[in-house]
């Protein structure tokens, strides 16, 4: 049904002062919903006022759309209505609210108007900025709705962080986000891309971050949650998306809470034995029990040079992350969607990359972070525990190049000032000098001459530490990542000795990265020849 556009935008009043609304799109969306006789439903809000309902009431004609508006602030009343909960700002809580309010609205009104009405229920549960406290401000919002009268309901659920400095501004932003969600779902239902495209209308990333959107129901059967997360990061609705080893999207507040972090960044095209060795080497110095036995020995906390590491952590208390950046994927070119005029990352290739990394048993972080201090800020927002970034010598050399900090007023000094305030550690994997063949470690690395003293200072203060447990066999392989890629493209078998076995099997099974199958060499008894190296015997931080 096409709804006629109102002749003039309604005037919005704030207190006694008459002002023209700054949020013209929000007002127009709320009015469009109100003027459509097909839509009828409930608004239920807990925390940060009733800002979503207020928009629908303030623009007029709400009587034709709003069957009920409720705010169950009291915990006892909330529990009596939606069921008892241990925590109130959770996905489960907003789901219970949606189910209860939708069912009550539908069962009560279906006989009277169900033939011509598409029912909906909107709900949110949020925690805004509290007086005198520097608390994390976030919330869950959702809508359960029929796309047409008599249809089975769909559900769209989002998690957001509210970034404004005052509770009043956060309430305002939440109201706008809620209207965008309601309007997008009802008017653009079935097209998750269009719903996502309108979520930030009249908002900015300085105010709201949306780090999870979940679509379910008959109109969203083909929607992959991982692709939705990719678009959130790619379009700037959030800076990072966190995937569990099973590939499910996680909320960083929950996944990183009270967790130490060991993270390495790469393109992982594919994950090689060198990546694995870098993580194992860092773990041997970071974890109290790198073998998972829970037994702490002096060798676990003292490097070969005799330098004592003043603290160690347990594997069970640590989240091991593999970080992919959208910039690396775009610059690599292999994930670009050349068939789409808007560009972007090709979804099928992205899913294959995520699934390949998930076989390692690690969590995967997809981010927009170009600089490490931005990554450190993100991790430190959700975890107050120890953070270790493992990297190779080439990455450290890049880290200390002034050109990467030209846009900062304080240049490279400002960049490292931001990084060092988080008190993290950089564990550096050695390499062999291309010309001399000598071992280059964090202790012997030479960066640009005018930056060398800065590097030496940061190393001497204990931020940069050498990884002492490494594979001599892998170091002798020159550029492992390049060799693997070239071997796969050329159709040789050399790459199989440089990746973990399950990564090898997945590349062959799904013909990833340009792999072309060829008959396996056979022994006289008919069994395939097993390709094996000592590096493949190295353990993993997550046993397979």
Short mmCIF file of C-alpha atoms in Angstrom, two decimals:
data_model
loop_
_atom_site.label_atom_id
_atom_site.label_comp_id
_atom_site.label_asym_id
_atom_site.label_seq_id
_atom_site.Cartn_x
_atom_site.Cartn_y
_atom_site.Cartn_z
CA UNK A 1 0.00 0.00 0.00
CA UNK A 2 1.39 3.42 -0.98
CA UNK A 3 1.01 6.08 1.69
CA UNK A 4 0.68 9.73 0.56
CA UNK A 5 3.50 11.94 1.76
CA UNK A 6 2.32 14.71 4.16
CA UNK A 7 2.23 18.18 2.62
CA UNK A 8 4.45 19.67 5.28
CA UNK A 9 6.76 18.32 7.96
CA UNK A 10 5.12 18.49 11.39
CA UNK A 11 6.48 20.98 13.87
CA UNK A 12 8.10 19.32 16.87
CA UNK A 13 7.99 21.02 20.25
CA UNK A 14 10.73 20.72 22.87
CA UNK A 15 9.43 22.06 26.16
CA UNK A 16 7.92 25.49 25.59
CA UNK A 17 10.20 26.33 22.70
CA UNK A 18 8.89 25.77 19.20
CA UNK A 19 11.63 24.44 16.91
CA UNK A 20 11.78 22.78 13.54
CA UNK A 21 12.86 19.21 14.00
CA UNK A 22 16.54 18.54 13.39
CA UNK A 23 15.64 14.94 12.70
CA UNK A 24 13.45 15.31 9.62
CA UNK A 25 13.94 11.73 8.42
CA UNK A 26 12.99 10.31 11.81
CA UNK A 27 9.79 12.37 11.98
CA UNK A 28 8.85 11.39 8.43
CA UNK A 29 9.46 7.69 9.15
CA UNK A 30 7.38 7.73 12.34
CA UNK A 31 4.55 9.52 10.55
CA UNK A 32 4.66 7.08 7.62
CA UNK A 33 4.24 4.17 10.03
CA UNK A 34 1.37 5.93 11.83
CA UNK A 35 -0.49 6.72 8.59
CA UNK A 36 -0.42 3.16 7.29
CA UNK A 37 -3.61 1.36 8.48
CA UNK A 38 -2.03 -2.06 7.91
CA UNK A 39 0.42 -1.83 10.82
CA UNK A 40 -0.72 -2.12 14.43
CA UNK A 41 1.27 -3.10 17.47
CA UNK A 42 2.97 -2.61 20.82
CA UNK A 43 6.01 -0.64 22.02
CA UNK A 44 7.74 -1.94 25.18
CA UNK A 45 10.82 -0.16 26.52
CA UNK A 46 12.99 -0.64 29.61
CA UNK A 47 15.77 1.87 30.32
CA UNK A 48 16.55 5.28 28.80
CA UNK A 49 12.93 6.43 28.93
CA UNK A 50 10.30 5.72 26.29
CA UNK A 51 12.00 7.59 23.50
CA UNK A 52 10.86 5.34 20.66
CA UNK A 53 7.21 5.58 21.67
CA UNK A 54 7.59 9.33 22.12
CA UNK A 55 8.48 9.76 18.44
CA UNK A 56 5.31 8.00 17.28
CA UNK A 57 3.17 10.02 19.67
CA UNK A 58 4.80 13.40 18.95
CA UNK A 59 4.28 13.29 15.15
CA UNK A 60 0.55 12.55 15.46
CA UNK A 61 -1.86 9.87 14.22
CA UNK A 62 -0.44 7.31 16.68
CA UNK A 63 -3.92 6.04 17.61
CA UNK A 64 -4.05 4.15 14.33
CA UNK A 65 -0.76 2.33 14.98
CA UNK A 66 -0.06 1.97 18.71
CA UNK A 67 -2.21 -0.54 20.57
CA UNK A 68 -0.15 -0.26 23.76
CA UNK A 69 2.96 1.42 25.08
CA UNK A 70 4.57 0.02 28.24
CA UNK A 71 7.70 0.52 30.30
CA UNK A 72 8.19 -2.09 33.04
CA UNK A 73 11.03 -0.42 34.98
CA UNK A 74 10.46 -2.16 38.31
CA UNK A 75 12.32 -5.50 38.36
CA UNK A 76 9.53 -7.34 40.18
CA UNK A 77 6.90 -6.14 37.73
CA UNK A 78 9.24 -6.84 34.81
CA UNK A 79 9.86 -10.38 36.08
CA UNK A 80 6.13 -10.93 36.59
CA UNK A 81 5.47 -9.82 33.02
CA UNK A 82 8.37 -11.32 31.06
CA UNK A 83 9.75 -13.97 33.40
CA UNK A 84 12.56 -13.86 35.97
CA UNK A 85 16.01 -12.92 34.70
CA UNK A 86 19.52 -12.89 36.15
CA UNK A 87 20.47 -9.97 33.91
CA UNK A 88 18.16 -7.50 32.24
CA UNK A 89 20.13 -5.99 29.36
CA UNK A 90 20.55 -9.18 27.36
CA UNK A 91 19.44 -10.76 24.13
CA UNK A 92 17.33 -13.31 25.99
CA UNK A 93 15.50 -10.55 27.83
CA UNK A 94 14.52 -8.60 24.74
CA UNK A 95 13.48 -11.86 23.04
CA UNK A 96 11.17 -12.66 25.97
CA UNK A 97 9.71 -9.15 25.75
CA UNK A 98 9.08 -9.51 22.03
CA UNK A 99 7.48 -12.94 22.36
CA UNK A 100 5.18 -11.86 25.21
CA UNK A 101 4.06 -8.54 23.72
CA UNK A 102 3.57 -9.91 20.20
CA UNK A 103 1.57 -12.91 21.39
CA UNK A 104 -0.64 -10.81 23.65
CA UNK A 105 -1.31 -8.28 20.89
CA UNK A 106 -1.95 -10.96 18.26
CA UNK A 107 -4.22 -13.20 20.35
CA UNK A 108 -6.21 -10.27 21.72
CA UNK A 109 -6.84 -8.52 18.41
CA UNK A 110 -6.73 -11.17 15.68
CA UNK A 111 -10.45 -11.87 15.73
CA UNK A 112 -11.33 -8.18 15.62
CA UNK A 113 -8.86 -6.98 12.97
CA UNK A 114 -6.50 -9.82 12.04
CA UNK A 115 -7.84 -10.07 8.48
CA UNK A 116 -6.54 -6.64 7.47
CA UNK A 117 -3.76 -6.01 10.02
CA UNK A 118 -0.10 -6.92 10.17
CA UNK A 119 0.74 -7.00 13.89
CA UNK A 120 4.08 -6.06 15.38
CA UNK A 121 5.81 -5.72 18.74
CA UNK A 122 8.87 -3.53 19.33
CA UNK A 123 10.97 -3.92 22.49
CA UNK A 124 14.21 -2.60 23.90
CA UNK A 125 16.15 -3.08 27.10
CA UNK A 126 19.09 -0.73 27.61
CA UNK A 127 21.40 0.75 30.19
CA UNK A 128 22.19 4.43 29.66
CA UNK A 129 24.82 6.57 31.38
CA UNK A 130 24.33 6.52 35.12
CA UNK A 131 24.89 9.55 37.32
CA UNK A 132 28.38 9.53 38.82
CA UNK A 133 29.45 6.31 37.08
CA UNK A 134 31.49 5.61 33.97
CA UNK A 135 29.47 2.56 32.95
CA UNK A 136 29.28 0.80 29.61
CA UNK A 137 26.16 2.10 27.85
CA UNK A 138 24.54 -0.41 25.54
CA UNK A 139 21.27 -2.08 24.75
CA UNK A 140 19.24 -4.60 22.79
CA UNK A 141 16.43 -3.59 20.46
CA UNK A 142 14.13 -5.83 18.46
CA UNK A 143 10.94 -6.02 16.45
CA UNK A 144 8.73 -9.04 15.82
CA UNK A 145 6.31 -8.42 12.98
CA UNK A 146 4.11 -9.80 10.23
CA UNK A 147 5.08 -8.66 6.74
CA UNK A 148 1.42 -9.06 5.72
CA UNK A 149 -1.82 -9.95 7.51
CA UNK A 150 -1.92 -13.61 8.54
CA UNK A 151 1.77 -14.26 7.83
CA UNK A 152 4.20 -15.96 10.21
CA UNK A 153 6.25 -13.31 12.06
CA UNK A 154 9.81 -12.23 11.34
CA UNK A 155 12.23 -10.94 13.97
CA UNK A 156 14.99 -8.35 13.61
CA UNK A 157 17.21 -7.84 16.64
CA UNK A 158 20.12 -5.45 17.13
CA UNK A 159 22.73 -4.71 19.76
CA UNK A 160 24.09 -1.19 20.06
CA UNK A 161 26.53 0.87 22.09
CA UNK A 162 25.51 4.40 23.03
CA UNK A 163 28.46 6.78 22.86
CA UNK A 164 27.01 10.18 23.79
CA UNK A 165 28.36 11.80 26.94
CA UNK A 166 25.01 12.34 28.71
CA UNK A 167 22.00 10.18 29.42
CA UNK A 168 19.72 12.71 27.71
CA UNK A 169 21.63 12.55 24.44
CA UNK A 170 21.76 8.77 24.63
CA UNK A 171 17.99 8.63 25.07
CA UNK A 172 17.57 10.85 22.03
CA UNK A 173 19.84 8.65 19.89
CA UNK A 174 18.11 5.48 21.09
CA UNK A 175 14.72 6.89 20.09
CA UNK A 176 15.95 7.62 16.57
CA UNK A 177 17.54 4.18 16.22
CA UNK A 178 14.31 2.53 17.36
CA UNK A 179 12.24 4.44 14.81
CA UNK A 180 14.70 3.49 12.08
CA UNK A 181 14.43 -0.18 13.08
CA UNK A 182 10.62 -0.16 13.18
CA UNK A 183 10.25 1.72 9.88
CA UNK A 184 12.93 -0.28 8.07
CA UNK A 185 11.51 -3.63 9.14
CA UNK A 186 7.89 -2.78 8.33
CA UNK A 187 8.46 -0.90 5.08
CA UNK A 188 11.59 -2.66 3.77
CA UNK A 189 10.89 -6.08 5.27
CA UNK A 190 12.47 -8.94 3.38
CA UNK A 191 15.44 -6.87 2.23
CA UNK A 192 17.97 -6.98 5.03
CA UNK A 193 20.29 -4.71 3.02
CA UNK A 194 17.68 -1.95 3.00
CA UNK A 195 17.00 -2.38 6.70
CA UNK A 196 20.72 -2.00 7.41
CA UNK A 197 21.01 0.99 5.07
CA UNK A 198 18.46 3.01 7.04
CA UNK A 199 19.52 2.19 10.61
CA UNK A 200 21.82 5.20 10.97
CA UNK A 201 19.58 7.85 9.37
CA UNK A 202 19.76 11.07 11.46
CA UNK A 203 22.56 9.47 13.52
CA UNK A 204 26.36 9.35 13.38
CA UNK A 205 28.97 6.86 14.51
CA UNK A 206 29.98 9.36 17.19
CA UNK A 207 26.62 8.64 18.82
CA UNK A 208 25.68 5.03 18.10
CA UNK A 209 27.55 1.85 17.23
CA UNK A 210 25.58 -1.15 15.96
CA UNK A 211 27.70 -4.28 16.33
CA UNK A 212 25.09 -7.01 15.82
CA UNK A 213 21.98 -7.34 13.68
CA UNK A 214 20.15 -10.67 13.56
CA UNK A 215 17.43 -11.45 11.01
CA UNK A 216 15.15 -14.46 11.41
CA UNK A 217 11.80 -15.61 10.10
CA UNK A 218 10.26 -16.65 6.77
CA UNK A 219 11.33 -13.50 4.90
CA UNK A 220 14.99 -13.86 5.96
CA UNK A 221 15.66 -17.56 5.42
CA UNK A 222 18.65 -16.99 3.14
CA UNK A 223 20.38 -14.34 5.27
CA UNK A 224 23.81 -15.36 6.58
CA UNK A 225 24.65 -13.71 9.90
CA UNK A 226 28.32 -13.55 8.98
CA UNK A 227 27.54 -11.55 5.85
CA UNK A 228 25.41 -9.16 7.90
CA UNK A 229 28.36 -8.65 10.27
CA UNK A 230 30.63 -8.02 7.29
CA UNK A 231 28.33 -5.27 6.02
CA UNK A 232 28.13 -3.66 9.48
CA UNK A 233 31.92 -3.30 9.55
CA UNK A 234 32.29 -2.47 5.86
CA UNK A 235 29.61 0.26 5.98
CA UNK A 236 30.93 1.71 9.22
CA UNK A 237 28.05 0.90 11.58
CA UNK A 238 30.72 -0.59 13.84
CA UNK A 239 34.50 -0.92 13.75
CA UNK A 240 34.77 -4.63 14.47
CA UNK A 241 32.83 -7.89 14.51
CA UNK A 242 33.82 -10.85 16.66
CA UNK A 243 33.14 -14.43 15.54
CA UNK A 244 33.28 -17.49 17.78
CA UNK A 245 35.15 -20.64 16.62
CA UNK A 246 31.78 -21.97 15.43
CA UNK A 247 31.32 -18.89 13.24
CA UNK A 248 28.60 -17.24 15.34
CA UNK A 249 28.71 -13.50 15.95
CA UNK A 250 29.59 -12.56 19.54
CA UNK A 251 29.04 -9.46 21.65
CA UNK A 252 32.47 -8.14 22.72
CA UNK A 253 31.18 -7.13 26.17
CA UNK A 254 30.44 -10.78 26.83
CA UNK A 255 33.23 -12.55 24.92
CA UNK A 256 36.06 -10.35 26.25
CA UNK A 257 34.78 -9.85 29.80
CA UNK A 258 37.58 -10.69 32.27
CA UNK A 259 39.57 -12.32 29.48
CA UNK A 260 43.24 -11.95 28.63
CA UNK A 261 43.80 -11.56 24.89
CA UNK A 262 46.42 -13.06 22.59
CA UNK A 263 45.91 -11.74 19.06
CA UNK A 264 47.72 -11.87 15.74
CA UNK A 265 46.83 -9.98 12.57
CA UNK A 266 47.11 -11.32 9.04
CA UNK A 267 45.46 -11.97 5.72
CA UNK A 268 45.50 -15.71 6.46
CA UNK A 269 45.42 -16.64 2.81
CA UNK A 270 45.59 -19.31 4.13
CA UNK A 271 46.52 -19.86 7.80
CA UNK A 272 50.01 -21.36 7.61
CA UNK A 273 52.35 -23.18 9.96
CA UNK A 274 54.19 -19.89 10.39
CA UNK A 275 51.04 -18.27 11.82
CA UNK A 276 50.64 -21.25 14.11
CA UNK A 277 54.28 -21.14 15.22
CA UNK A 278 54.02 -17.44 15.99
CA UNK A 279 51.03 -18.08 18.26
CA UNK A 280 52.69 -21.07 19.93
CA UNK A 281 55.86 -19.07 20.54
CA UNK A 282 53.94 -16.18 22.10
CA UNK A 283 51.87 -18.59 24.20
CA UNK A 284 54.97 -20.28 25.57
CA UNK A 285 55.89 -16.98 27.23
CA UNK A 286 52.41 -15.57 27.90
CA UNK A 287 50.68 -18.63 29.33
CA UNK A 288 51.53 -20.18 32.67
CA UNK A 289 50.49 -23.55 31.24
CA UNK A 290 51.08 -23.47 27.48
CA UNK A 291 50.56 -27.21 27.28
CA UNK A 292 47.22 -26.96 29.11
CA UNK A 293 48.33 -29.09 32.07
CA UNK A 294 47.96 -26.30 34.61
CA UNK A 295 51.52 -26.93 35.83
CA UNK A 296 53.79 -23.90 35.96
CA UNK A 297 57.52 -24.35 35.45
CA UNK A 298 60.33 -21.80 35.46
CA UNK A 299 60.83 -22.43 31.76
CA UNK A 300 57.31 -21.23 31.10
CA UNK A 301 58.05 -17.73 32.39
CA UNK A 302 61.77 -17.24 31.70
CA UNK A 303 63.05 -16.67 28.20
CA UNK A 304 66.23 -18.15 26.82
CA UNK A 305 67.98 -14.86 27.44
CA UNK A 306 67.24 -15.20 31.15
CA UNK A 307 64.81 -12.26 31.26
CA UNK A 308 61.99 -13.03 33.66
CA UNK A 309 58.45 -12.33 32.48
CA UNK A 310 56.84 -10.75 35.50
CA UNK A 311 53.41 -12.26 34.94
CA UNK A 312 51.72 -15.10 33.12
CA UNK A 313 48.13 -16.06 32.48
CA UNK A 314 46.21 -19.30 32.09
CA UNK A 315 44.92 -20.55 28.76
CA UNK A 316 41.38 -20.96 30.06
CA UNK A 317 41.30 -17.27 30.99
CA UNK A 318 42.49 -16.14 27.57
CA UNK A 319 40.79 -15.48 24.25
CA UNK A 320 43.02 -16.24 21.26
CA UNK A 321 42.05 -14.06 18.30
CA UNK A 322 42.94 -14.04 14.61
CA UNK A 323 42.35 -10.55 13.24
CA UNK A 324 41.35 -9.83 9.64
CA UNK A 325 41.10 -6.20 8.51
CA UNK A 326 38.80 -5.01 5.75
CA UNK A 327 41.70 -2.97 4.39
CA UNK A 328 43.88 -6.07 3.93
CA UNK A 329 41.05 -7.93 2.26
CA UNK A 330 40.31 -5.04 -0.10
CA UNK A 331 43.95 -4.42 -0.96
CA UNK A 332 44.53 -8.12 -1.58
CA UNK A 333 41.87 -7.96 -4.29
CA UNK A 334 40.91 -11.62 -4.00
CA UNK A 335 37.80 -10.86 -1.93
CA UNK A 336 36.52 -7.90 -3.95
CA UNK A 337 33.06 -8.22 -5.46
CA UNK A 338 33.76 -7.12 -9.03
CA UNK A 339 30.14 -7.82 -10.09
CA UNK A 340 28.71 -5.19 -7.75
CA UNK A 341 28.86 -1.57 -8.88
CA UNK A 342 29.08 -0.50 -5.23
CA UNK A 343 32.20 -2.63 -4.81
CA UNK A 344 32.81 -4.16 -1.42
CA UNK A 345 33.86 -7.61 -0.31
CA UNK A 346 32.44 -10.67 -2.06
CA UNK A 347 30.29 -12.51 0.48
CA UNK A 348 30.90 -16.10 -0.59
CA UNK A 349 34.68 -15.65 -0.54
CA UNK A 350 34.46 -13.95 2.85
CA UNK A 351 32.47 -16.85 4.31
CA UNK A 352 35.03 -19.31 2.97
CA UNK A 353 37.82 -17.31 4.66
CA UNK A 354 35.95 -17.25 7.98
CA UNK A 355 35.16 -20.97 7.80
CA UNK A 356 38.77 -21.78 6.98
CA UNK A 357 39.93 -19.89 10.08
CA UNK A 358 37.20 -21.42 12.22
CA UNK A 359 38.69 -24.86 11.63
CA UNK A 360 41.65 -23.68 13.73
CA UNK A 361 39.40 -23.45 16.79
CA UNK A 362 40.17 -19.75 17.35
CA UNK A 363 37.87 -16.75 17.47
CA UNK A 364 38.12 -14.36 14.51
CA UNK A 365 38.01 -10.56 14.71
CA UNK A 366 37.01 -8.65 11.57
CA UNK A 367 37.96 -5.00 11.95
CA UNK A 368 38.41 -1.63 10.26
CA UNK A 369 41.46 -0.89 12.40
CA UNK A 370 44.47 0.23 10.40
CA UNK A 371 46.56 1.20 13.41
CA UNK A 372 47.40 -0.99 16.36
CA UNK A 373 46.53 1.68 18.93
CA UNK A 374 42.94 1.60 17.60
CA UNK A 375 42.88 -2.17 18.03
CA UNK A 376 44.30 -1.80 21.54
CA UNK A 377 41.62 0.77 22.41
CA UNK A 378 38.88 -1.59 21.22
CA UNK A 379 40.19 -4.54 23.24
CA UNK A 380 40.78 -2.43 26.33
CA UNK A 381 37.22 -1.12 26.22
CA UNK A 382 35.90 -4.58 26.99
CA UNK A 383 38.78 -6.25 28.84
CA UNK A 384 40.91 -4.88 31.66
CA UNK A 385 43.18 -7.93 31.64
CA UNK A 386 46.50 -8.55 29.85
CA UNK A 387 46.75 -8.04 26.09
CA UNK A 388 49.48 -9.50 23.88
CA UNK A 389 49.85 -8.86 20.15
CA UNK A 390 52.10 -11.29 18.31
CA UNK A 391 53.69 -10.12 15.08
CA UNK A 392 56.63 -10.75 12.81
CA UNK A 393 59.68 -8.59 12.15
CA UNK A 394 58.26 -7.17 8.87
CA UNK A 395 55.16 -5.93 10.72
CA UNK A 396 57.31 -4.28 13.40
CA UNK A 397 59.32 -2.48 10.73
CA UNK A 398 56.08 -1.13 9.25
CA UNK A 399 54.85 -0.14 12.69
CA UNK A 400 57.86 2.15 13.13
CA UNK A 401 57.58 4.01 9.81
CA UNK A 402 56.71 7.68 10.19
CA UNK A 403 54.53 7.77 7.07
CA UNK A 404 51.80 5.84 8.85
CA UNK A 405 51.32 8.67 11.36
CA UNK A 406 51.51 11.70 9.05
CA UNK A 407 47.87 12.65 9.74
CA UNK A 408 48.40 12.84 13.52
CA UNK A 409 49.37 16.20 14.99
CA UNK A 410 52.02 14.53 17.12
CA UNK A 411 53.19 12.19 14.37
CA UNK A 412 54.74 8.88 15.34
CA UNK A 413 55.20 10.00 18.96
CA UNK A 414 51.46 10.54 19.31
CA UNK A 415 50.80 7.16 17.72
CA UNK A 416 52.99 5.29 20.17
CA UNK A 417 51.75 7.42 23.05
CA UNK A 418 48.26 6.14 22.30
CA UNK A 419 49.50 2.58 22.02
CA UNK A 420 51.59 2.55 25.19
CA UNK A 421 48.84 3.87 27.45
CA UNK A 422 47.14 0.47 27.31
CA UNK A 423 50.18 -1.29 28.78
CA UNK A 424 50.06 -4.14 26.29
CA UNK A 425 52.92 -6.32 25.05
CA UNK A 426 54.21 -6.93 21.54
CA UNK A 427 55.69 -10.42 21.15
CA UNK A 428 57.91 -10.45 18.07
CA UNK A 429 58.65 -13.53 15.98
CA UNK A 430 62.19 -13.57 14.46
CA UNK A 431 63.19 -13.78 10.82
CA UNK A 432 66.31 -14.36 8.74
CA UNK A 433 68.00 -11.44 7.04
CA UNK A 434 67.48 -11.78 3.29
CA UNK A 435 71.06 -10.73 2.48
CA UNK A 436 73.20 -12.16 5.28
CA UNK A 437 71.00 -15.05 6.42
CA UNK A 438 71.56 -13.99 10.04
CA UNK A 439 68.79 -14.20 12.62
CA UNK A 440 66.95 -10.92 13.26
CA UNK A 441 65.11 -10.71 16.58
CA UNK A 442 63.32 -8.00 18.52
CA UNK A 443 66.60 -7.37 20.34
CA UNK A 444 68.72 -6.93 17.19
CA UNK A 445 66.19 -5.28 14.87
CA UNK A 446 67.29 -2.04 13.23
CA UNK A 447 64.54 0.34 12.11
CA UNK A 448 64.94 3.72 10.37
CA UNK A 449 67.96 5.46 11.97
CA UNK A 450 66.09 8.50 13.27
CA UNK A 451 63.45 6.23 14.86
CA UNK A 452 65.90 3.72 16.37
CA UNK A 453 66.08 5.43 19.76
CA UNK A 454 62.29 5.40 20.02
CA UNK A 455 62.26 1.69 19.21
CA UNK A 456 65.04 0.99 21.75
CA UNK A 457 63.17 2.90 24.45
CA UNK A 458 59.93 1.01 23.87
CA UNK A 459 61.78 -2.31 23.86
CA UNK A 460 63.74 -1.49 27.01
CA UNK A 461 60.59 -0.51 28.89
CA UNK A 462 59.33 -4.05 28.31
CA UNK A 463 56.63 -3.41 25.72
CA UNK A 464 58.45 -5.28 22.94
CA UNK A 465 59.61 -8.82 23.74
CA UNK A 466 61.30 -11.43 21.54
CA UNK A 467 59.62 -14.77 20.89
CA UNK A 468 62.31 -17.30 21.83
CA UNK A 469 60.44 -20.49 20.98
CA UNK A 470 60.33 -20.76 17.19
CA UNK A 471 60.82 -23.26 14.39
CA UNK A 472 64.21 -23.13 12.66
CA UNK A 473 62.71 -25.24 9.88
CA UNK A 474 60.05 -22.61 9.08
CA UNK A 475 62.52 -19.73 9.22
CA UNK A 476 64.58 -21.44 6.53
CA UNK A 477 61.59 -21.50 4.17
CA UNK A 478 61.95 -17.83 3.15
CA UNK A 479 58.51 -16.20 2.70
CA UNK A 480 56.17 -19.00 3.79
CA UNK A 481 52.94 -17.15 2.92
CA UNK A 482 54.19 -16.29 -0.58
CA UNK A 483 55.43 -19.82 -1.19
CA UNK A 484 52.07 -21.31 -0.21
CA UNK A 485 50.11 -18.98 -2.50
CA UNK A 486 52.45 -19.53 -5.46
CA UNK A 487 52.46 -23.31 -4.98
CA UNK A 488 48.66 -23.49 -4.94
CA UNK A 489 48.39 -21.34 -8.07
CA UNK A 490 51.01 -23.33 -9.96
CA UNK A 491 49.48 -26.69 -9.01
CA UNK A 492 52.48 -28.11 -7.11
CA UNK A 493 52.27 -29.91 -3.77
CA UNK A 494 54.88 -27.88 -1.87
CA UNK A 495 52.21 -25.84 -0.06
CA UNK A 496 50.77 -28.92 1.66
CA UNK A 497 53.85 -29.15 3.92
CA UNK A 498 53.46 -25.52 5.04
CA UNK A 499 49.88 -25.51 6.36
CA UNK A 500 48.12 -27.44 9.16
CA UNK A 501 46.55 -30.67 7.95
CA UNK A 502 42.94 -29.60 8.43
CA UNK A 503 43.59 -26.36 6.52
CA UNK A 504 45.07 -28.44 3.72
CA UNK A 505 42.02 -30.71 3.71
CA UNK A 506 39.61 -27.79 3.57
CA UNK A 507 41.45 -26.10 0.69
CA UNK A 508 41.27 -29.35 -1.27
CA UNK A 509 37.69 -30.12 -0.38
CA UNK A 510 36.30 -26.70 -1.38
CA UNK A 511 38.94 -25.82 -4.01
CA UNK A 512 39.86 -22.61 -2.20
CA UNK A 513 42.47 -20.04 -3.27
CA UNK A 514 42.58 -21.33 -6.84
CA UNK A 515 43.39 -24.93 -5.90
CA UNK A 516 43.01 -27.46 -8.72
CA UNK A 517 42.81 -31.11 -7.76
CA UNK A 518 45.29 -33.60 -9.11
CA UNK A 519 45.70 -37.35 -8.52
CA UNK A 520 47.55 -38.13 -5.31
CA UNK A 521 50.77 -40.19 -5.68
CA UNK A 522 50.23 -43.79 -4.64
CA UNK A 523 52.39 -46.33 -2.86
CA UNK A 524 52.54 -49.89 -4.14
CA UNK A 525 49.85 -50.94 -1.62
CA UNK A 526 47.46 -48.31 -3.04
CA UNK A 527 47.64 -45.88 -0.11
CA UNK A 528 48.30 -42.19 -0.74
CA UNK A 529 51.75 -40.82 0.08
CA UNK A 530 51.62 -38.76 3.29
CA UNK A 531 53.32 -35.37 3.04
CA UNK A 532 54.68 -34.43 6.45
CA UNK A 533 57.12 -32.06 8.10
CA UNK A 534 58.37 -31.55 11.63
CA UNK A 535 56.65 -28.16 11.73
CA UNK A 536 53.30 -29.94 11.34
CA UNK A 537 53.98 -31.73 14.62
CA UNK A 538 53.91 -28.43 16.50
CA UNK A 539 50.88 -28.25 18.82
CA UNK A 540 47.99 -25.81 18.59
CA UNK A 541 46.65 -23.59 21.33
CA UNK A 542 43.26 -25.15 20.69
CA UNK A 543 43.59 -28.95 20.32
CA UNK A 544 41.91 -30.35 17.25
#
